[in-house]
Tab-separated table of C-alpha atoms (C1' of nucleotides) in Angstrom:
chain	number	residue	atom	x	y	z
A	37	MET	CA	74.357	132.415	113.441
A	38	THR	CA	74.464	135.129	116.069
A	39	THR	CA	72.200	138.120	115.784
A	40	ASP	CA	72.507	140.116	112.591
A	41	SER	CA	74.063	143.032	114.358
A	42	SER	CA	76.243	143.950	111.419
A	43	HIS	CA	75.650	140.951	109.154
A	44	PRO	CA	79.101	139.372	109.470
A	45	GLU	CA	77.782	136.062	108.131
A	46	VAL	CA	76.865	137.723	104.896
A	47	LEU	CA	80.472	138.742	104.486
A	48	CYS	CA	81.895	135.449	105.596
A	49	CYS	CA	79.631	132.769	104.275
A	50	PRO	CA	77.971	133.390	100.928
A	51	PRO	CA	76.567	130.307	99.256
A	52	LEU	CA	79.282	128.520	97.374
A	53	ALA	CA	79.230	128.203	93.637
A	54	GLY	CA	77.923	124.710	93.135
A	55	THR	CA	80.211	123.751	90.296
A	56	ALA	CA	83.288	122.990	92.340
A	57	LEU	CA	85.269	119.875	91.579
A	58	THR	CA	83.494	116.617	92.235
A	59	GLU	CA	85.241	114.425	94.761
A	60	GLN	CA	85.612	111.738	92.110
A	61	ASP	CA	87.069	114.180	89.595
A	62	ALA	CA	89.393	115.523	92.261
A	63	VAL	CA	90.679	112.043	93.059
A	64	GLN	CA	91.229	111.361	89.375
A	65	MET	CA	93.046	114.640	88.729
A	66	ALA	CA	95.083	114.415	91.901
A	67	SER	CA	96.407	111.000	90.934
A	68	VAL	CA	97.846	112.466	87.739
A	69	TYR	CA	99.350	115.488	89.475
A	70	ALA	CA	100.747	113.241	92.152
A	71	ALA	CA	102.599	111.377	89.423
A	72	LEU	CA	104.370	114.668	88.679
A	73	GLY	CA	104.963	115.395	92.351
A	74	ASP	CA	108.259	113.552	92.510
A	75	PRO	CA	111.559	115.016	91.283
A	76	VAL	CA	112.794	111.690	89.938
A	77	ARG	CA	109.656	111.194	87.880
A	78	LEU	CA	109.829	114.742	86.564
A	79	ARG	CA	113.375	114.179	85.381
A	80	ILE	CA	112.418	110.859	83.815
A	81	LEU	CA	109.526	112.511	82.035
A	82	SER	CA	111.710	115.340	80.804
A	83	ILE	CA	114.154	112.868	79.316
A	84	ILE	CA	111.440	110.811	77.668
A	85	ALA	CA	109.574	113.855	76.385
A	86	SER	CA	112.733	115.319	74.869
A	87	GLN	CA	113.209	112.336	72.581
A	88	ASP	CA	111.053	110.318	70.223
A	89	GLU	CA	111.675	107.122	72.116
A	90	THR	CA	113.645	106.254	75.224
A	91	CYS	CA	114.407	102.859	76.639
A	92	SER	CA	114.739	102.297	80.365
A	93	CYS	CA	118.448	101.673	80.058
A	94	ASN	CA	118.791	105.342	79.078
A	95	LEU	CA	117.295	106.411	82.381
A	96	GLU	CA	119.216	104.593	85.082
A	97	GLY	CA	122.462	106.346	84.260
A	98	PRO	CA	121.368	110.005	84.234
A	99	ILE	CA	118.839	109.573	87.031
A	100	GLY	CA	121.244	107.770	89.309
A	101	LYS	CA	118.756	105.398	90.877
A	102	SER	CA	118.570	101.641	90.937
A	103	GLN	CA	116.847	99.664	88.218
A	104	PRO	CA	113.845	98.674	90.382
A	105	THR	CA	113.330	102.315	91.303
A	106	ILE	CA	113.368	103.408	87.665
A	107	SER	CA	110.924	100.645	86.798
A	108	HIS	CA	108.715	101.738	89.678
A	109	HIS	CA	108.614	105.336	88.460
A	110	THR	CA	108.057	104.557	84.806
A	111	ALA	CA	105.161	102.358	85.847
A	112	LYS	CA	103.669	105.258	87.791
A	113	LEU	CA	104.084	107.664	84.894
A	114	ALA	CA	102.452	105.112	82.600
A	115	ALA	CA	99.582	104.581	85.026
A	116	ALA	CA	99.015	108.330	84.978
A	117	GLY	CA	98.830	108.272	81.191
A	118	LEU	CA	101.840	110.546	80.828
A	119	ILE	CA	103.968	107.983	78.998
A	120	VAL	CA	103.329	104.763	77.111
A	121	GLY	CA	105.692	101.801	76.904
A	122	GLU	CA	106.189	99.247	74.179
A	123	ARG	CA	108.140	96.068	74.710
A	124	ARG	CA	110.371	95.412	71.714
A	125	GLY	CA	112.760	92.541	72.080
A	126	ARG	CA	114.562	92.884	75.372
A	127	TRP	CA	113.962	96.586	75.730
A	128	THR	CA	110.986	98.654	76.740
A	129	TRP	CA	110.647	101.846	74.758
A	130	TRP	CA	108.860	104.783	76.330
A	131	ARG	CA	107.104	107.625	74.575
A	132	ALA	CA	105.548	110.729	76.055
A	133	VAL	CA	101.833	111.455	75.660
A	134	PRO	CA	101.569	115.175	74.825
A	135	ALA	CA	97.777	115.057	74.914
A	136	GLN	CA	97.810	114.122	78.588
A	137	MET	CA	100.191	116.941	79.475
A	138	ALA	CA	98.094	119.393	77.489
A	139	SER	CA	95.050	118.126	79.339
A	140	LEU	CA	96.688	118.936	82.653
A	141	GLY	CA	97.519	122.442	81.531
A	142	ALA	CA	93.970	122.948	80.293
A	143	ALA	CA	92.573	121.790	83.620
A	144	LEU	CA	94.635	124.405	85.401
A	145	SER	CA	93.430	127.053	82.997
A	146	ASP	CA	89.845	126.037	83.664
A	147	LEU	CA	90.398	126.261	87.385
A	148	GLN	CA	91.493	129.863	87.203
A	149	THR	CA	88.445	130.904	85.166
A	150	PRO	CA	85.975	132.694	87.425
A	151	GLN	CA	82.381	131.564	87.144
A	152	ASP	CA	80.429	134.494	88.497
B	278	MET	CA	113.432	97.727	64.041
B	279	THR	CA	113.758	94.233	65.423
B	280	THR	CA	116.347	93.082	62.914
B	281	ASP	CA	119.286	95.242	64.003
B	282	SER	CA	120.972	92.511	65.979
B	283	SER	CA	124.370	93.710	64.775
B	284	HIS	CA	124.623	96.898	66.852
B	285	PRO	CA	121.973	96.935	69.588
B	286	GLU	CA	123.897	99.331	71.813
B	287	VAL	CA	123.620	102.016	69.176
B	288	LEU	CA	119.872	101.621	69.233
B	289	CYS	CA	119.564	101.358	72.951
B	290	CYS	CA	121.953	103.901	74.408
B	291	PRO	CA	122.456	107.063	72.404
B	292	PRO	CA	123.924	109.997	74.292
B	293	LEU	CA	121.150	111.776	76.125
B	294	ALA	CA	120.181	115.291	75.264
B	295	GLY	CA	121.955	117.320	77.902
B	296	THR	CA	119.160	119.734	78.593
B	297	ALA	CA	117.089	117.515	80.820
B	298	LEU	CA	115.680	118.929	84.028
B	299	THR	CA	118.219	119.890	86.662
B	300	GLU	CA	117.779	118.036	89.904
B	301	GLN	CA	117.236	121.337	91.689
B	302	ASP	CA	114.627	122.433	89.156
B	303	ALA	CA	112.967	119.049	89.386
B	304	VAL	CA	112.725	119.316	93.166
B	305	GLN	CA	111.275	122.797	92.886
B	306	MET	CA	108.713	121.832	90.247
B	307	ALA	CA	107.789	118.603	91.992
B	308	SER	CA	106.964	120.443	95.193
B	309	VAL	CA	104.376	122.515	93.360
B	310	TYR	CA	102.852	119.563	91.555
B	311	ALA	CA	102.798	117.642	94.801
B	312	ALA	CA	100.649	120.407	96.227
B	313	LEU	CA	98.101	119.541	93.532
B	314	GLY	CA	98.475	115.818	94.115
B	315	ASP	CA	95.836	115.662	96.807
B	316	PRO	CA	92.100	115.554	96.076
B	317	VAL	CA	91.233	117.710	99.067
B	318	ARG	CA	93.661	120.434	97.992
B	319	LEU	CA	92.370	120.307	94.419
B	320	ARG	CA	88.820	120.853	95.627
B	321	ILE	CA	89.932	123.672	97.911
B	322	LEU	CA	91.771	125.300	95.035
B	323	SER	CA	88.793	124.925	92.735
B	324	ILE	CA	86.579	126.650	95.256
B	325	ILE	CA	89.036	129.461	95.863
B	326	ALA	CA	89.773	129.928	92.160
B	327	SER	CA	86.086	130.115	91.312
B	328	GLN	CA	85.570	133.175	93.499
B	329	ASP	CA	87.255	136.489	94.015
B	330	GLU	CA	87.898	135.790	97.669
B	331	THR	CA	87.150	132.869	99.920
B	332	CYS	CA	87.552	132.653	103.659
B	333	SER	CA	88.465	129.410	105.365
B	334	CYS	CA	85.037	129.111	106.931
B	335	ASN	CA	83.692	128.612	103.408
B	336	LEU	CA	85.846	125.551	102.974
B	337	GLU	CA	85.230	123.357	105.979
B	338	GLY	CA	81.611	122.792	105.065
B	339	PRO	CA	81.875	121.738	101.419
B	340	ILE	CA	85.147	119.871	101.887
B	341	GLY	CA	83.954	117.949	104.902
B	342	LYS	CA	87.232	117.915	106.785
B	343	SER	CA	88.172	119.224	110.173
B	344	GLN	CA	89.394	122.765	110.690
B	345	PRO	CA	93.031	121.788	111.338
B	346	THR	CA	93.037	119.742	108.151
B	347	ILE	CA	91.702	122.639	106.104
B	348	SER	CA	94.278	124.930	107.638
B	349	HIS	CA	96.977	122.393	106.858
B	350	HIS	CA	95.972	122.227	103.194
B	351	THR	CA	95.580	125.945	102.664
B	352	ALA	CA	99.039	126.401	104.130
B	353	LYS	CA	100.420	123.903	101.630
B	354	LEU	CA	98.691	125.574	98.718
B	355	ALA	CA	100.037	128.922	99.874
B	356	ALA	CA	103.555	127.523	100.235
B	357	ALA	CA	103.303	126.318	96.640
B	358	GLY	CA	102.354	129.830	95.543
B	359	LEU	CA	98.970	128.715	94.249
B	360	ILE	CA	96.963	130.851	96.660
B	361	VAL	CA	97.657	133.858	98.837
B	362	GLY	CA	95.982	134.638	102.129
B	363	GLU	CA	95.202	137.903	103.823
B	364	ARG	CA	94.177	138.140	107.443
B	365	ARG	CA	91.328	140.631	107.827
B	366	GLY	CA	89.794	140.818	111.247
B	367	ARG	CA	89.033	137.327	112.451
B	368	TRP	CA	88.950	135.795	109.000
B	369	THR	CA	91.604	134.782	106.538
B	370	TRP	CA	90.712	135.493	102.931
B	371	TRP	CA	92.261	133.409	100.207
B	372	ARG	CA	92.797	134.368	96.599
B	373	ALA	CA	94.072	132.203	93.744
B	374	VAL	CA	97.275	133.085	91.889
B	375	PRO	CA	96.518	132.551	88.194
B	376	ALA	CA	100.098	133.286	87.202
B	377	GLN	CA	101.350	130.279	89.139
B	378	MET	CA	98.802	127.968	87.527
B	379	ALA	CA	99.675	129.313	84.102
B	380	SER	CA	103.320	128.718	84.900
B	381	LEU	CA	102.599	125.085	85.634
B	382	GLY	CA	100.756	124.659	82.355
B	383	ALA	CA	103.609	126.327	80.499
B	384	ALA	CA	106.136	124.015	82.112
B	385	LEU	CA	104.195	121.022	80.857
B	386	SER	CA	104.059	122.523	77.400
B	387	ASP	CA	107.811	123.022	77.447
B	388	LEU	CA	108.323	119.425	78.487
B	389	GLN	CA	106.467	118.075	75.521
B	390	THR	CA	108.434	120.189	73.032
B	391	PRO	CA	111.067	118.006	71.325
B	392	GLN	CA	114.539	119.411	71.146
B	393	ASP	CA	116.052	117.553	68.201
C	27	DT	C1'	120.741	73.200	76.314
C	28	DA	C1'	122.853	76.830	79.146
C	29	DC	C1'	124.189	81.717	79.658
C	30	DT	C1'	123.356	86.574	79.451
C	31	DT	C1'	120.567	90.668	79.393
C	32	DA	C1'	116.612	94.014	80.211
C	33	DC	C1'	112.982	94.610	82.943
C	34	DA	C1'	109.289	93.545	86.317
C	35	DT	C1'	107.993	91.984	90.849
C	36	DC	C1'	108.522	91.014	95.721
C	37	DG	C1'	109.802	92.084	100.557
C	38	DA	C1'	111.472	95.036	103.759
C	39	DC	C1'	112.844	99.388	105.702
C	40	DG	C1'	112.667	104.263	106.612
C	41	DT	C1'	110.443	108.488	105.834
C	42	DC	C1'	106.862	111.550	104.676
C	43	DC	C1'	102.013	112.808	104.818
C	44	DA	C1'	96.907	113.268	105.782
C	45	DT	C1'	93.949	113.413	109.552
C	46	DC	C1'	92.033	114.755	113.915
C	47	DA	C1'	91.595	116.018	119.045
C	48	DA	C1'	93.445	119.232	121.993
C	49	DT	C1'	95.498	123.539	122.677
C	50	DC	C1'	97.147	128.204	121.702
C	51	DT	C1'	96.719	132.951	119.629
C	52	DA	C1'	94.513	136.885	118.334
C	53	DA	C1'	90.548	139.654	117.293
C	54	DA	C1'	85.738	141.308	118.053
C	55	DG	C1'	81.747	142.197	121.422
C	56	DG	C1'	79.794	142.950	125.734
D	262	DC	C1'	87.738	142.596	132.487
D	263	DC	C1'	85.524	138.066	130.283
D	264	DT	C1'	83.439	135.414	126.509
D	265	DT	C1'	83.228	134.058	121.922
D	266	DT	C1'	85.082	133.075	117.452
D	267	DA	C1'	88.421	132.149	113.378
D	268	DG	C1'	92.338	130.128	112.558
D	269	DA	C1'	97.084	128.372	113.395
D	270	DT	C1'	99.940	125.051	115.946
D	271	DT	C1'	101.058	120.760	118.424
D	272	DG	C1'	101.216	115.802	119.087
D	273	DA	C1'	99.844	111.356	117.894
D	274	DT	C1'	98.418	107.797	114.633
D	275	DG	C1'	97.638	105.188	110.597
D	276	DG	C1'	98.663	104.708	105.920
D	277	DA	C1'	101.071	105.731	101.668
D	278	DC	C1'	105.410	106.250	99.280
D	279	DG	C1'	110.422	106.070	97.683
D	280	DT	C1'	114.233	103.153	97.759
D	281	DC	C1'	116.975	99.046	97.152
D	282	DG	C1'	118.491	93.999	97.418
D	283	DA	C1'	116.948	89.720	95.962
D	284	DT	C1'	114.377	87.151	92.891
D	285	DG	C1'	111.407	86.096	88.856
D	286	DT	C1'	110.548	86.348	83.808
D	287	DA	C1'	111.125	86.592	79.113
D	288	DA	C1'	113.961	87.444	75.107
D	289	DG	C1'	118.272	87.098	72.687
D	290	DT	C1'	122.854	84.466	72.112
D	291	DA	C1'	126.201	80.744	71.865
DNA sequence: TACTTACATCGACGTCCATCAATCTAAAGG
DNA sequence: CCTTTAGATTGATGGACGTCGATGTAAGTA
């Protein structure tokens, strides 16, 4: 706050729109986006989403990572709600969750909507 | 399908659909999603996207982080193509890039489309 | 029972990242 | 000129993350 010689503060610092993201909401959303922020997980998700069901043994080959690494990434994708796993016999079958992906896209659309 | 003990390999390991994400594409996409994988950046983006223009001095207050941290995050968002900055006098004005956000939503929609 | 298989978990290592204090750069005012 | 201000850059630090070998666990098989 200097003197209002030419009101620079008015240009620089208007009151913010109060409906910005809550810190809690931001943490929640960021955790899901962070799950997509890894190339290996994106490729895993693309494989799973392109089929009805995929078992982990289908992933190690194309991805080219060790079994613990694949297990680590599928667990992260599942924690983010992007895939769900079902243990059937010796194999774990993964399915994509389209609703969660659609939710992410909708969130981005909401972000870009001005709220004058 | 727990009774197919005769040919488990057929159930477990069908040939993968060849159109999974390229590693290069995955790296590219992941870098953008990683930019959204931080709560501070999400809140910054929500503030910027909710206004026509926002200068950095509008961010430090609501976000509650130091000036170098804000600068660090805006640079990351800009590198991801989510915002663009224009230096005008002493202030840097940031604008959101709706096309990039829409592109991210579209990519997620493409992922969830089966390709039987 | 013992063996194999698919997957999860643990432990460790190396790297990346978020954060801030200090500093630098450039622009506006006097 | 000098001072102030907005913002970028640097360097350091603490924590989170990806990766893999080794091990554990549970289900199928002989």
